[in-house]
Protein backbone atom coordinates (compact mmCIF):
# COMPACT_ATOMS: atom_id res chain seq x y z
CA UNK A 1 0.00 0.00 0.00
CA UNK A 2 2.77 2.37 1.00
CA UNK A 3 4.91 1.52 -2.02
CA UNK A 4 1.84 2.02 -4.18
CA UNK A 5 1.47 5.56 -2.85
CA UNK A 6 5.16 6.13 -3.43
CA UNK A 7 4.97 5.00 -7.07
CA UNK A 8 2.01 7.33 -7.59
CA UNK A 9 4.02 10.28 -6.30
CA UNK A 10 6.94 9.36 -8.58
CA UNK A 11 4.52 9.08 -11.50
CA UNK A 12 3.00 12.49 -10.75
CA UNK A 13 6.42 14.12 -10.52
CA UNK A 14 7.51 12.51 -13.79
CA UNK A 15 4.40 13.78 -15.57
CA UNK A 16 4.91 17.30 -14.21
CA UNK A 17 8.60 17.41 -15.12
CA UNK A 18 7.92 15.80 -18.50
CA UNK A 19 5.19 18.26 -19.48
CA UNK A 20 7.19 21.28 -18.37
CA UNK A 21 10.41 20.24 -20.07
CA UNK A 22 8.54 19.39 -23.28
CA UNK A 23 6.95 22.85 -23.20
CA UNK A 24 10.35 24.48 -22.58
CA UNK A 25 11.92 22.50 -25.39
CA UNK A 26 9.16 23.46 -27.83
CA UNK A 27 9.42 27.13 -26.82
CA UNK A 28 13.18 27.01 -27.20
CA UNK A 29 12.99 25.47 -30.67
CA UNK A 30 10.26 27.89 -31.81
CA UNK A 31 12.18 30.83 -30.42
CA UNK A 32 15.05 30.05 -32.77
CA UNK A 33 12.73 29.62 -35.75
CA UNK A 34 10.12 32.35 -35.51
CA UNK A 35 11.90 35.02 -33.44
CA UNK A 36 8.85 35.93 -31.39
CA UNK A 37 7.51 35.02 -27.96
CA UNK A 38 3.75 35.42 -28.32
CA UNK A 39 3.21 31.63 -28.40
CA UNK A 40 5.02 31.03 -25.08
CA UNK A 41 2.05 31.42 -22.68
CA UNK A 42 -0.21 29.17 -24.77
CA UNK A 43 2.34 26.39 -24.85
CA UNK A 44 2.86 26.58 -21.09
CA UNK A 45 -0.91 26.64 -20.56
CA UNK A 46 -1.04 23.40 -22.51
CA UNK A 47 1.67 21.88 -20.30
CA UNK A 48 -0.24 22.96 -17.17
CA UNK A 49 -3.44 21.55 -18.58
CA UNK A 50 -1.84 18.18 -19.26
CA UNK A 51 -0.21 18.09 -15.83
CA UNK A 52 -3.40 19.03 -14.00
CA UNK A 53 -5.43 16.47 -15.93
CA UNK A 54 -3.05 13.56 -15.49
CA UNK A 55 -1.83 13.98 -11.90
CA UNK A 56 -3.65 13.44 -8.61
CA UNK A 57 -4.96 16.39 -6.64
CA UNK A 58 -4.29 20.10 -7.07
CA UNK A 59 -0.72 20.41 -5.97
CA UNK A 60 1.14 19.33 -9.13
CA UNK A 61 -0.92 21.62 -11.37
CA UNK A 62 -0.34 24.52 -9.01
CA UNK A 63 3.41 23.89 -8.77
CA UNK A 64 3.47 23.52 -12.50
CA UNK A 65 1.84 26.92 -13.01
CA UNK A 66 4.36 28.62 -10.70
CA UNK A 67 7.29 27.00 -12.48
CA UNK A 68 5.74 27.80 -15.85
CA UNK A 69 5.44 31.41 -14.85
CA UNK A 70 9.06 31.62 -13.82
CA UNK A 71 10.27 29.72 -16.88
CA UNK A 72 8.19 31.81 -19.25
CA UNK A 73 9.34 34.98 -17.59
CA UNK A 74 12.96 34.02 -17.23
CA UNK A 75 13.78 32.19 -20.39
CA UNK A 76 11.27 32.90 -23.06
CA UNK A 77 10.21 36.53 -22.84
CA UNK A 78 12.38 39.56 -23.44
CA UNK A 79 14.73 40.15 -21.86
CA UNK A 80 15.77 36.50 -22.30
CA UNK A 81 17.31 34.64 -19.35
CA UNK A 82 16.49 37.36 -16.89
CA UNK A 83 13.66 37.66 -14.42
CA UNK A 84 11.62 40.72 -15.25
CA UNK A 85 8.74 41.45 -12.94
CA UNK A 86 8.00 44.72 -14.49
CA UNK A 87 6.50 43.66 -17.78
CA UNK A 88 2.90 44.61 -18.10
CA UNK A 89 0.87 41.37 -18.26
CA UNK A 90 2.85 39.58 -15.59
CA UNK A 91 0.26 39.27 -12.77
CA UNK A 92 -2.52 38.53 -15.24
CA UNK A 93 -0.56 35.74 -16.93
CA UNK A 94 0.28 34.19 -13.59
CA UNK A 95 -3.32 34.32 -12.41
CA UNK A 96 -4.48 32.77 -15.69
CA UNK A 97 -1.95 29.92 -15.33
CA UNK A 98 -2.98 29.20 -11.78
CA UNK A 99 -6.70 29.45 -12.53
CA UNK A 100 -6.42 27.02 -15.46
CA UNK A 101 -4.51 24.52 -13.37
CA UNK A 102 -6.90 24.65 -10.42
CA UNK A 103 -9.98 24.47 -12.60
CA UNK A 104 -8.74 21.45 -14.56
CA UNK A 105 -7.65 19.66 -11.37
CA UNK A 106 -11.08 20.29 -9.91
CA UNK A 107 -12.79 18.99 -13.06
CA UNK A 108 -10.71 15.82 -13.01
CA UNK A 109 -11.30 15.20 -9.32
CA UNK A 110 -15.05 15.60 -9.82
CA UNK A 111 -15.00 13.21 -12.75
CA UNK A 112 -13.01 10.59 -10.85
CA UNK A 113 -15.40 10.82 -7.94
CA UNK A 114 -18.37 10.42 -10.25
CA UNK A 115 -16.78 7.38 -11.91
CA UNK A 116 -16.13 5.82 -8.56
CA UNK A 117 -19.69 6.36 -7.44
CA UNK A 118 -21.00 4.82 -10.65
CA UNK A 119 -18.69 1.83 -10.30
CA UNK A 120 -19.76 1.33 -6.73
CA UNK A 121 -23.42 1.57 -7.70
CA UNK A 122 -22.84 -1.04 -10.37
CA UNK A 123 -21.11 -3.36 -7.89
CA UNK A 124 -23.87 -2.79 -5.40
CA UNK A 125 -26.47 -3.73 -7.99
CA UNK A 126 -24.53 -6.88 -8.88
CA UNK A 127 -24.31 -7.77 -5.24
CA UNK A 128 -28.00 -7.31 -4.61
CA UNK A 129 -28.87 -9.20 -7.81
CA UNK A 130 -26.68 -12.05 -6.66
CA UNK A 131 -28.14 -11.98 -3.20
CA UNK A 132 -31.75 -12.05 -4.34
CA UNK A 133 -30.98 -14.79 -6.84
CA UNK A 134 -29.15 -16.78 -4.17
CA UNK A 135 -31.93 -16.47 -1.67
CA UNK A 136 -34.39 -17.60 -4.32
CA UNK A 137 -32.12 -20.47 -5.35
CA UNK A 138 -31.65 -21.55 -1.78
CA UNK A 139 -35.25 -21.25 -0.74
CA UNK A 140 -36.60 -23.85 -3.15
CA UNK A 141 -34.41 -26.80 -2.12
CA UNK A 142 -34.56 -25.75 1.53
CA UNK A 143 -38.34 -25.81 1.35
CA UNK A 144 -38.27 -29.33 0.02
CA UNK A 145 -35.66 -30.46 2.55
CA UNK A 146 -37.72 -29.11 5.42
CA UNK A 147 -40.87 -30.56 3.91
CA UNK A 148 -39.47 -34.06 3.40
CA UNK A 149 -37.73 -34.08 6.76
CA UNK A 150 -40.90 -33.13 8.58
CA UNK A 151 -42.83 -35.77 6.65
CA UNK A 152 -40.27 -38.31 7.85
CA UNK A 153 -40.32 -37.21 11.48
CA UNK A 154 -44.00 -36.40 11.93
CA UNK A 155 -45.28 -39.93 12.11
CA UNK A 156 -47.29 -39.88 8.91
CA UNK A 157 -47.97 -43.38 7.63
CA UNK A 158 -45.36 -43.89 4.94
CA UNK A 159 -44.09 -47.07 3.35
CA UNK A 160 -40.40 -47.84 3.81
CA UNK A 161 -39.99 -47.33 0.10
CA UNK A 162 -41.41 -43.80 0.26
CA UNK A 163 -39.29 -43.07 3.31
CA UNK A 164 -36.05 -43.93 1.58
CA UNK A 165 -37.16 -42.04 -1.53
CA UNK A 166 -37.75 -38.96 0.61
CA UNK A 167 -34.38 -39.36 2.31
CA UNK A 168 -32.77 -39.53 -1.11
CA UNK A 169 -34.53 -36.32 -2.18
CA UNK A 170 -33.19 -34.61 0.92
CA UNK A 171 -29.68 -35.76 0.10
CA UNK A 172 -29.99 -34.56 -3.53
CA UNK A 173 -31.26 -31.15 -2.53
CA UNK A 174 -28.58 -30.72 0.10
CA UNK A 175 -25.88 -31.68 -2.39
CA UNK A 176 -27.28 -29.23 -4.87
CA UNK A 177 -27.18 -26.47 -2.24
CA UNK A 178 -23.57 -27.31 -1.55
CA UNK A 179 -22.68 -26.98 -5.22
CA UNK A 180 -24.35 -23.58 -5.48
CA UNK A 181 -22.58 -22.46 -2.34
CA UNK A 182 -19.18 -23.51 -3.68
CA UNK A 183 -19.82 -21.67 -6.92
CA UNK A 184 -20.81 -18.53 -5.06
CA UNK A 185 -17.68 -18.69 -2.92
CA UNK A 186 -15.46 -19.02 -5.98
CA UNK A 187 -17.36 -16.25 -7.74
CA UNK A 188 -16.97 -13.78 -4.90
CA UNK A 189 -13.31 -14.73 -4.59
CA UNK A 190 -12.83 -13.87 -8.26
CA UNK A 191 -14.91 -10.70 -8.37
CA UNK A 192 -13.42 -9.36 -5.16
CA UNK A 193 -11.28 -6.93 -7.17
CA UNK A 194 -7.80 -8.45 -7.21
CA UNK A 195 -8.55 -11.90 -8.57
CA UNK A 196 -6.39 -14.32 -6.63
CA UNK A 197 -5.74 -17.15 -9.02
CA UNK A 198 -2.86 -19.43 -8.29
CA UNK A 199 -1.39 -20.31 -11.70
CA UNK A 200 0.91 -23.30 -12.01
CA UNK A 201 2.01 -25.43 -14.88
CA UNK A 202 -0.49 -28.29 -14.89
CA UNK A 203 -0.78 -31.39 -17.08
CA UNK A 204 -4.16 -31.19 -18.83
CA UNK A 205 -4.70 -34.96 -18.50
CA UNK A 206 -4.54 -34.74 -14.69
CA UNK A 207 -7.18 -32.03 -14.50
CA UNK A 208 -9.47 -33.85 -16.94
CA UNK A 209 -8.83 -37.13 -15.11
CA UNK A 210 -9.84 -35.76 -11.72
CA UNK A 211 -12.86 -33.94 -13.21
CA UNK A 212 -13.96 -37.25 -14.79
CA UNK A 213 -13.79 -39.07 -11.47
CA UNK A 214 -15.87 -36.38 -9.74
CA UNK A 215 -18.56 -36.11 -12.39
CA UNK A 216 -18.82 -39.90 -12.90
CA UNK A 217 -19.39 -40.32 -9.19
CA UNK A 218 -22.25 -37.85 -9.40
CA UNK A 219 -23.95 -39.22 -12.53
CA UNK A 220 -23.17 -42.95 -12.74
CA UNK A 221 -25.78 -43.46 -15.47
CA UNK A 222 -24.19 -41.00 -17.94
CA UNK A 223 -21.19 -41.89 -20.10
CA UNK A 224 -18.32 -39.43 -19.74
CA UNK A 225 -15.38 -39.66 -22.12
CA UNK A 226 -12.20 -37.72 -22.80
CA UNK A 227 -10.33 -36.93 -25.99
CA UNK A 228 -6.97 -35.26 -25.44
CA UNK A 229 -3.68 -35.14 -27.40
CA UNK A 230 -1.28 -38.06 -26.93
CA UNK A 231 1.66 -35.84 -26.11
CA UNK A 232 1.90 -34.16 -22.73
CA UNK A 233 0.18 -30.79 -22.66
CA UNK A 234 1.23 -28.40 -19.93
CA UNK A 235 -0.92 -25.30 -19.39
CA UNK A 236 -0.46 -22.61 -16.74
CA UNK A 237 -3.67 -22.50 -14.70
CA UNK A 238 -5.27 -22.66 -11.31
CA UNK A 239 -5.95 -26.39 -11.49
CA UNK A 240 -8.74 -26.43 -8.93
CA UNK A 241 -10.67 -23.62 -10.60
CA UNK A 242 -10.37 -25.08 -14.09
CA UNK A 243 -11.48 -28.43 -12.72
CA UNK A 244 -14.47 -26.65 -11.21
CA UNK A 245 -15.25 -25.14 -14.64
CA UNK A 246 -15.14 -28.58 -16.29
CA UNK A 247 -17.29 -30.19 -13.61
CA UNK A 248 -19.78 -27.29 -13.75
CA UNK A 249 -20.06 -27.50 -17.54
CA UNK A 250 -20.52 -31.27 -17.51
CA UNK A 251 -23.03 -30.91 -14.70
CA UNK A 252 -24.98 -28.37 -16.79
CA UNK A 253 -24.86 -30.72 -19.76
CA UNK A 254 -26.56 -33.43 -17.74
CA UNK A 255 -28.95 -31.38 -15.64
CA UNK A 256 -30.10 -29.00 -18.38
CA UNK A 257 -29.79 -31.28 -21.40
CA UNK A 258 -32.77 -33.37 -20.19
CA UNK A 259 -31.95 -36.49 -22.21
CA UNK A 260 -28.16 -36.28 -22.06
CA UNK A 261 -26.55 -39.73 -22.15
CA UNK A 262 -22.98 -38.84 -23.23
CA UNK A 263 -20.68 -35.97 -22.33
CA UNK A 264 -17.17 -35.66 -23.67
CA UNK A 265 -14.24 -33.50 -22.63
CA UNK A 266 -11.98 -32.55 -25.53
CA UNK A 267 -8.74 -30.62 -25.51
CA UNK A 268 -6.71 -29.38 -28.49
CA UNK A 269 -3.85 -26.99 -28.95
CA UNK A 270 -4.55 -24.12 -31.32
CA UNK A 271 -2.58 -20.89 -31.92
CA UNK A 272 -0.74 -21.04 -28.61
CA UNK A 273 -3.89 -21.72 -26.64
CA UNK A 274 -5.33 -24.83 -25.09
CA UNK A 275 -8.90 -25.22 -26.37
CA UNK A 276 -11.15 -27.13 -24.01
CA UNK A 277 -14.63 -28.20 -25.01
CA UNK A 278 -17.45 -30.00 -23.27
CA UNK A 279 -19.92 -31.60 -25.68
CA UNK A 280 -23.14 -33.40 -24.94
CA UNK A 281 -25.99 -35.12 -26.78
CA UNK A 282 -28.78 -33.42 -24.85
CA UNK A 283 -31.47 -30.98 -25.95
CA UNK A 284 -29.02 -28.16 -26.63
CA UNK A 285 -29.20 -24.62 -25.35
CA UNK A 286 -32.21 -22.39 -25.97
CA UNK A 287 -31.25 -20.15 -28.93
CA UNK A 288 -32.74 -17.16 -27.12
CA UNK A 289 -30.31 -17.62 -24.24
CA UNK A 290 -27.19 -18.22 -26.34
CA UNK A 291 -26.11 -14.62 -27.10
CA UNK A 292 -25.63 -13.60 -23.47
CA UNK A 293 -25.40 -16.94 -21.80
CA UNK A 294 -22.31 -16.02 -19.76
CA UNK A 295 -23.24 -12.47 -19.00
CA UNK A 296 -24.31 -13.81 -15.70
CA UNK A 297 -27.40 -11.92 -14.79
CA UNK A 298 -28.41 -14.77 -12.55
CA UNK A 299 -31.89 -13.32 -12.38
CA UNK A 300 -32.94 -14.15 -15.91
CA UNK A 301 -32.38 -17.84 -15.37
CA UNK A 302 -35.20 -18.41 -12.97
CA UNK A 303 -37.05 -21.55 -13.72
CA UNK A 304 -39.35 -22.46 -10.92
CA UNK A 305 -39.42 -25.95 -12.38
CA UNK A 306 -37.44 -28.02 -9.94
CA UNK A 307 -35.87 -30.15 -12.62
CA UNK A 308 -34.40 -27.05 -14.25
CA UNK A 309 -32.81 -25.67 -11.18
CA UNK A 310 -31.75 -22.14 -11.77
CA UNK A 311 -28.10 -22.50 -10.94
CA UNK A 312 -27.34 -22.12 -14.65
CA UNK A 313 -26.84 -18.37 -14.23
CA UNK A 314 -24.40 -18.49 -11.35
CA UNK A 315 -22.62 -21.59 -12.62
CA UNK A 316 -21.95 -20.24 -16.10
CA UNK A 317 -21.02 -16.73 -15.07
CA UNK A 318 -18.60 -18.30 -12.61
CA UNK A 319 -17.05 -20.43 -15.38
CA UNK A 320 -16.75 -17.33 -17.54
CA UNK A 321 -15.12 -15.31 -14.74
CA UNK A 322 -12.60 -18.08 -14.09
CA UNK A 323 -11.67 -18.37 -17.76
CA UNK A 324 -11.43 -14.57 -18.12
CA UNK A 325 -9.19 -14.36 -15.06
CA UNK A 326 -6.84 -16.76 -16.88
CA UNK A 327 -6.83 -14.52 -19.96
CA UNK A 328 -8.99 -16.92 -21.97
CA UNK A 329 -12.34 -16.72 -23.72
CA UNK A 330 -15.50 -18.79 -23.59
CA UNK A 331 -18.33 -19.47 -25.99
CA UNK A 332 -21.24 -21.83 -26.42
CA UNK A 333 -23.04 -23.23 -29.45
CA UNK A 334 -25.49 -25.92 -30.42
CA UNK A 335 -24.16 -28.87 -32.40
CA UNK A 336 -25.69 -29.53 -35.82
CA UNK A 337 -26.63 -33.08 -34.85
CA UNK A 338 -28.24 -32.00 -31.56
CA UNK A 339 -26.66 -31.33 -28.20
CA UNK A 340 -24.57 -28.45 -26.99
CA UNK A 341 -20.91 -27.54 -26.96
CA UNK A 342 -19.26 -25.11 -24.57
CA UNK A 343 -15.69 -24.16 -25.39
CA UNK A 344 -13.05 -22.16 -23.59
CA UNK A 345 -9.43 -21.35 -24.25
CA UNK A 346 -6.49 -20.91 -21.92
CA UNK A 347 -3.29 -19.24 -23.09
CA UNK A 348 -0.36 -21.68 -22.95
CA UNK A 349 2.26 -19.07 -22.13
CA UNK B 1 -15.93 -60.83 18.07
CA UNK B 2 -12.58 -59.19 18.56
CA UNK B 3 -12.06 -56.22 20.82
CA UNK B 4 -13.74 -53.10 19.52
CA UNK B 5 -11.48 -50.55 17.92
CA UNK B 6 -11.39 -47.23 19.70
CA UNK B 7 -11.77 -44.02 17.72
CA UNK B 8 -11.33 -40.54 19.11
CA UNK B 9 -13.50 -37.86 17.50
CA UNK B 10 -12.15 -34.34 17.93
CA UNK B 11 -14.87 -31.98 16.74
CA UNK B 12 -16.32 -28.85 18.31
CA UNK B 13 -19.58 -28.73 16.35
CA UNK B 14 -22.24 -30.71 18.16
CA UNK B 15 -24.26 -31.71 15.09
CA UNK B 16 -21.29 -33.08 13.19
CA UNK B 17 -20.01 -34.82 16.32
CA UNK B 18 -23.39 -36.51 16.84
CA UNK B 19 -23.53 -37.56 13.22
CA UNK B 20 -20.06 -39.11 13.25
CA UNK B 21 -20.64 -40.74 16.62
CA UNK B 22 -23.89 -42.34 15.45
CA UNK B 23 -22.30 -43.67 12.29
CA UNK B 24 -19.20 -45.04 14.01
CA UNK B 25 -21.12 -46.71 16.81
CA UNK B 26 -23.43 -48.31 14.29
CA UNK B 27 -20.37 -49.61 12.46
CA UNK B 28 -19.16 -51.27 15.67
CA UNK B 29 -16.45 -48.91 16.83
CA UNK B 30 -15.83 -47.76 20.35
CA UNK B 31 -16.13 -43.98 20.31
CA UNK B 32 -14.36 -41.36 22.41
CA UNK B 33 -15.38 -37.72 22.16
CA UNK B 34 -13.49 -34.51 22.57
CA UNK B 35 -14.70 -30.98 21.97
CA UNK B 36 -11.39 -29.18 22.13
CA UNK B 37 -7.75 -29.58 21.20
CA UNK B 38 -6.38 -29.60 24.74
CA UNK B 39 -8.96 -32.18 25.74
CA UNK B 40 -8.01 -34.30 22.77
CA UNK B 41 -4.32 -34.37 23.66
CA UNK B 42 -5.16 -35.66 27.12
CA UNK B 43 -7.46 -38.38 25.77
CA UNK B 44 -4.89 -39.48 23.21
CA UNK B 45 -2.27 -40.10 25.90
CA UNK B 46 -4.63 -41.76 28.38
CA UNK B 47 -6.64 -43.96 26.00
CA UNK B 48 -4.32 -44.60 23.05
CA UNK B 49 -7.13 -44.87 20.48
CA UNK B 50 -6.68 -46.87 17.28
CA UNK B 51 -7.48 -43.78 15.24
CA UNK B 52 -8.02 -40.05 15.69
CA UNK B 53 -10.55 -38.19 13.59
CA UNK B 54 -9.36 -34.63 13.91
CA UNK B 55 -11.29 -31.53 12.87
CA UNK B 56 -8.89 -28.70 12.04
CA UNK B 57 -11.10 -25.80 13.11
CA UNK B 58 -11.08 -26.12 16.88
CA UNK B 59 -12.01 -23.37 19.34
CA UNK B 60 -8.91 -23.48 21.55
CA UNK B 61 -5.87 -24.74 19.62
CA UNK B 62 -5.25 -24.90 15.88
CA UNK B 63 -5.95 -28.47 14.76
CA UNK B 64 -2.59 -28.54 12.99
CA UNK B 65 -0.88 -27.94 16.37
CA UNK B 66 -2.71 -30.91 17.86
CA UNK B 67 -1.56 -33.01 14.91
CA UNK B 68 2.02 -31.84 15.35
CA UNK B 69 2.11 -32.62 19.06
CA UNK B 70 0.65 -36.13 18.61
CA UNK B 71 3.14 -36.83 15.86
CA UNK B 72 6.00 -35.96 18.20
CA UNK B 73 5.53 -39.23 20.03
CA UNK B 74 3.07 -41.43 18.14
CA UNK B 75 2.41 -42.88 14.70
CA UNK B 76 -1.24 -43.63 15.43
CA UNK B 77 -3.45 -43.06 12.38
CA UNK B 78 -4.88 -39.56 12.19
CA UNK B 79 -7.57 -38.64 9.67
CA UNK B 80 -8.08 -34.93 9.34
CA UNK B 81 -11.54 -33.44 8.74
CA UNK B 82 -11.24 -30.22 6.78
CA UNK B 83 -13.47 -27.57 5.28
CA UNK B 84 -13.93 -27.98 1.60
CA UNK B 85 -12.65 -24.66 0.38
CA UNK B 86 -9.11 -24.79 1.66
CA UNK B 87 -6.72 -27.02 -0.26
CA UNK B 88 -3.69 -25.45 1.44
CA UNK B 89 -4.90 -26.72 4.80
CA UNK B 90 -5.12 -30.30 3.54
CA UNK B 91 -1.59 -30.09 2.18
CA UNK B 92 -0.21 -28.77 5.50
CA UNK B 93 -2.02 -31.50 7.41
CA UNK B 94 -0.61 -34.24 5.16
CA UNK B 95 2.87 -32.74 5.34
CA UNK B 96 2.63 -32.69 9.14
CA UNK B 97 1.94 -36.43 9.14
CA UNK B 98 -1.82 -36.85 8.84
CA UNK B 99 -2.64 -40.21 7.24
CA UNK B 100 -5.57 -38.98 5.21
CA UNK B 101 -8.13 -36.22 5.03
CA UNK B 102 -11.85 -36.12 4.48
CA UNK B 103 -13.65 -32.99 3.37
CA UNK B 104 -16.89 -31.68 4.83
CA UNK B 105 -19.54 -32.56 3.99
CA UNK B 106 -19.03 -36.30 3.59
CA UNK B 107 -21.23 -39.36 3.31
CA UNK B 108 -21.28 -42.34 5.64
CA UNK B 109 -19.60 -44.81 3.29
CA UNK B 110 -16.79 -42.41 2.49
CA UNK B 111 -16.11 -41.81 6.18
CA UNK B 112 -16.04 -45.52 7.03
CA UNK B 113 -13.82 -46.34 4.05
CA UNK B 114 -11.24 -43.73 5.06
CA UNK B 115 -11.20 -45.01 8.62
CA UNK B 116 -10.80 -48.65 7.57
CA UNK B 117 -7.97 -47.80 5.19
CA UNK B 118 -6.11 -45.71 7.75
CA UNK B 119 -6.36 -48.37 10.47
CA UNK B 120 -5.31 -51.17 8.13
CA UNK B 121 -2.25 -49.24 7.03
CA UNK B 122 -0.72 -48.86 10.45
CA UNK B 123 -1.42 -52.40 11.59
CA UNK B 124 1.20 -53.55 9.16
CA UNK B 125 2.43 -51.52 6.33
CA UNK B 126 1.41 -53.85 3.53
CA UNK B 127 2.10 -57.34 4.91
CA UNK B 128 2.05 -58.85 1.45
CA UNK B 129 4.75 -56.45 0.35
CA UNK B 130 6.93 -57.44 3.30
CA UNK B 131 6.69 -61.12 2.52
CA UNK B 132 7.17 -61.06 -1.21
CA UNK B 133 9.04 -57.78 -1.78
CA UNK B 134 6.34 -56.97 -4.27
CA UNK B 135 3.43 -54.54 -4.45
CA UNK B 136 0.50 -55.66 -6.56
CA UNK B 137 -2.62 -53.79 -7.59
CA UNK B 138 -4.70 -54.79 -10.59
CA UNK B 139 -2.26 -55.77 -13.32
CA UNK B 140 0.46 -53.56 -11.93
CA UNK B 141 3.36 -55.10 -10.01
CA UNK B 142 6.22 -53.25 -8.38
CA UNK B 143 9.16 -55.58 -7.73
CA UNK B 144 11.19 -53.86 -5.01
CA UNK B 145 14.10 -56.30 -5.23
CA UNK B 146 14.61 -56.11 -8.96
CA UNK B 147 13.60 -52.44 -8.99
CA UNK B 148 11.26 -53.08 -11.89
CA UNK B 149 7.61 -52.28 -12.60
CA UNK B 150 5.43 -54.67 -14.61
CA UNK B 151 2.01 -54.27 -16.15
CA UNK B 152 0.36 -57.57 -17.09
CA UNK B 153 3.74 -59.28 -16.70
CA UNK B 154 5.53 -56.93 -19.10
CA UNK B 155 8.41 -54.70 -17.87
CA UNK B 156 7.29 -51.15 -18.63
CA UNK B 157 10.85 -49.79 -18.69
CA UNK B 158 10.76 -46.90 -16.24
CA UNK B 159 13.72 -44.57 -15.87
CA UNK B 160 15.40 -44.35 -12.47
CA UNK B 161 13.42 -41.31 -11.28
CA UNK B 162 10.20 -42.74 -12.66
CA UNK B 163 10.82 -45.96 -10.75
CA UNK B 164 11.56 -44.00 -7.56
CA UNK B 165 8.27 -42.13 -7.97
CA UNK B 166 6.16 -45.23 -8.58
CA UNK B 167 7.83 -47.21 -5.79
CA UNK B 168 7.31 -44.35 -3.36
CA UNK B 169 3.60 -44.16 -4.20
CA UNK B 170 3.40 -47.97 -3.93
CA UNK B 171 4.98 -47.91 -0.49
CA UNK B 172 2.23 -45.55 0.68
CA UNK B 173 -0.54 -46.98 -1.53
CA UNK B 174 -4.00 -45.70 -0.69
CA UNK B 175 -2.59 -42.51 0.78
CA UNK B 176 -2.28 -39.12 -0.84
CA UNK B 177 1.32 -37.95 -1.03
CA UNK B 178 1.70 -34.19 -1.44
CA UNK B 179 3.70 -32.71 -4.29
CA UNK B 180 6.25 -31.28 -1.86
CA UNK B 181 6.73 -34.58 -0.07
CA UNK B 182 7.31 -36.45 -3.33
CA UNK B 183 9.73 -33.84 -4.65
CA UNK B 184 11.75 -33.89 -1.43
CA UNK B 185 11.87 -37.71 -1.38
CA UNK B 186 13.00 -38.02 -4.98
CA UNK B 187 15.00 -34.94 -5.83
CA UNK B 188 16.21 -34.16 -2.33
CA UNK B 189 15.48 -31.30 0.07
CA UNK B 190 17.42 -28.72 -1.90
CA UNK B 191 15.30 -29.01 -4.97
CA UNK B 192 13.26 -25.85 -5.32
CA UNK B 193 9.63 -26.82 -5.42
CA UNK B 194 9.17 -26.94 -9.14
CA UNK B 195 5.99 -28.86 -9.76
CA UNK B 196 6.57 -28.93 -13.49
CA UNK B 197 9.30 -31.58 -13.38
CA UNK B 198 7.06 -33.78 -11.23
CA UNK B 199 4.10 -33.30 -13.61
CA UNK B 200 6.23 -34.24 -16.61
CA UNK B 201 7.65 -37.35 -14.91
CA UNK B 202 4.16 -38.39 -13.89
CA UNK B 203 2.86 -37.85 -17.42
CA UNK B 204 5.63 -40.10 -18.76
CA UNK B 205 4.89 -42.77 -16.17
CA UNK B 206 1.20 -42.72 -17.05
CA UNK B 207 2.04 -43.24 -20.70
CA UNK B 208 3.95 -46.38 -19.67
CA UNK B 209 1.54 -47.90 -17.14
CA UNK B 210 -1.96 -46.60 -17.83
CA UNK B 211 -4.19 -47.44 -20.78
CA UNK B 212 -5.48 -43.87 -20.99
CA UNK B 213 -3.48 -41.18 -19.19
CA UNK B 214 -6.61 -39.08 -18.58
CA UNK B 215 -8.44 -42.05 -17.05
CA UNK B 216 -5.85 -43.59 -14.76
CA UNK B 217 -6.43 -46.91 -13.02
CA UNK B 218 -3.33 -46.90 -10.82
CA UNK B 219 -2.09 -43.43 -9.99
CA UNK B 220 -4.73 -40.80 -9.27
CA UNK B 221 -4.33 -37.04 -9.14
CA UNK B 222 -5.86 -35.05 -6.31
CA UNK B 223 -5.73 -31.64 -7.95
CA UNK B 224 -4.02 -29.06 -5.78
CA UNK B 225 -2.87 -31.69 -3.25
CA UNK B 226 -0.86 -34.57 -4.68
CA UNK B 227 -0.93 -38.14 -6.02
CA UNK B 228 -2.34 -41.40 -4.71
CA UNK B 229 -1.62 -44.99 -5.74
CA UNK B 230 -4.57 -47.36 -5.91
CA UNK B 231 -4.58 -49.53 -2.80
CA UNK B 232 -2.77 -52.88 -2.98
CA UNK B 233 -4.15 -56.39 -3.39
CA UNK B 234 -3.44 -57.39 0.19
CA UNK B 235 -6.72 -55.62 0.87
CA UNK B 236 -8.59 -58.82 0.13
CA UNK B 237 -8.61 -60.00 3.75
CA UNK B 238 -10.62 -56.87 4.53
CA UNK B 239 -13.84 -57.83 2.82
CA UNK B 240 -16.40 -58.06 5.55
XYZ file of C-alpha atoms in Angstrom, chain A residues 28 41 50 74 80 89 103 111 128 132 139 157 160 168 176 179 190 221 226 235 249-250 261 287 292 317 336:
27
model
C 13.181 27.012 -27.200
C 2.049 31.424 -22.678
C -1.844 18.178 -19.263
C 12.956 34.019 -17.226
C 15.765 36.498 -22.304
C 0.872 41.372 -18.261
C -9.980 24.471 -12.601
C -15.005 13.214 -12.751
C -28.002 -7.307 -4.614
C -31.746 -12.049 -4.344
C -35.247 -21.247 -0.740
C -47.972 -43.376 7.633
C -40.402 -47.840 3.807
C -32.772 -39.529 -1.115
C -27.283 -29.226 -4.873
C -22.682 -26.982 -5.222
C -12.834 -13.867 -8.264
C -25.779 -43.458 -15.471
C -12.201 -37.719 -22.805
C -0.921 -25.302 -19.393
C -20.056 -27.501 -17.539
C -20.522 -31.271 -17.514
C -26.549 -39.725 -22.149
C -31.252 -20.153 -28.928
C -25.633 -13.599 -23.466
C -21.024 -16.734 -15.072
C -25.693 -29.528 -35.819
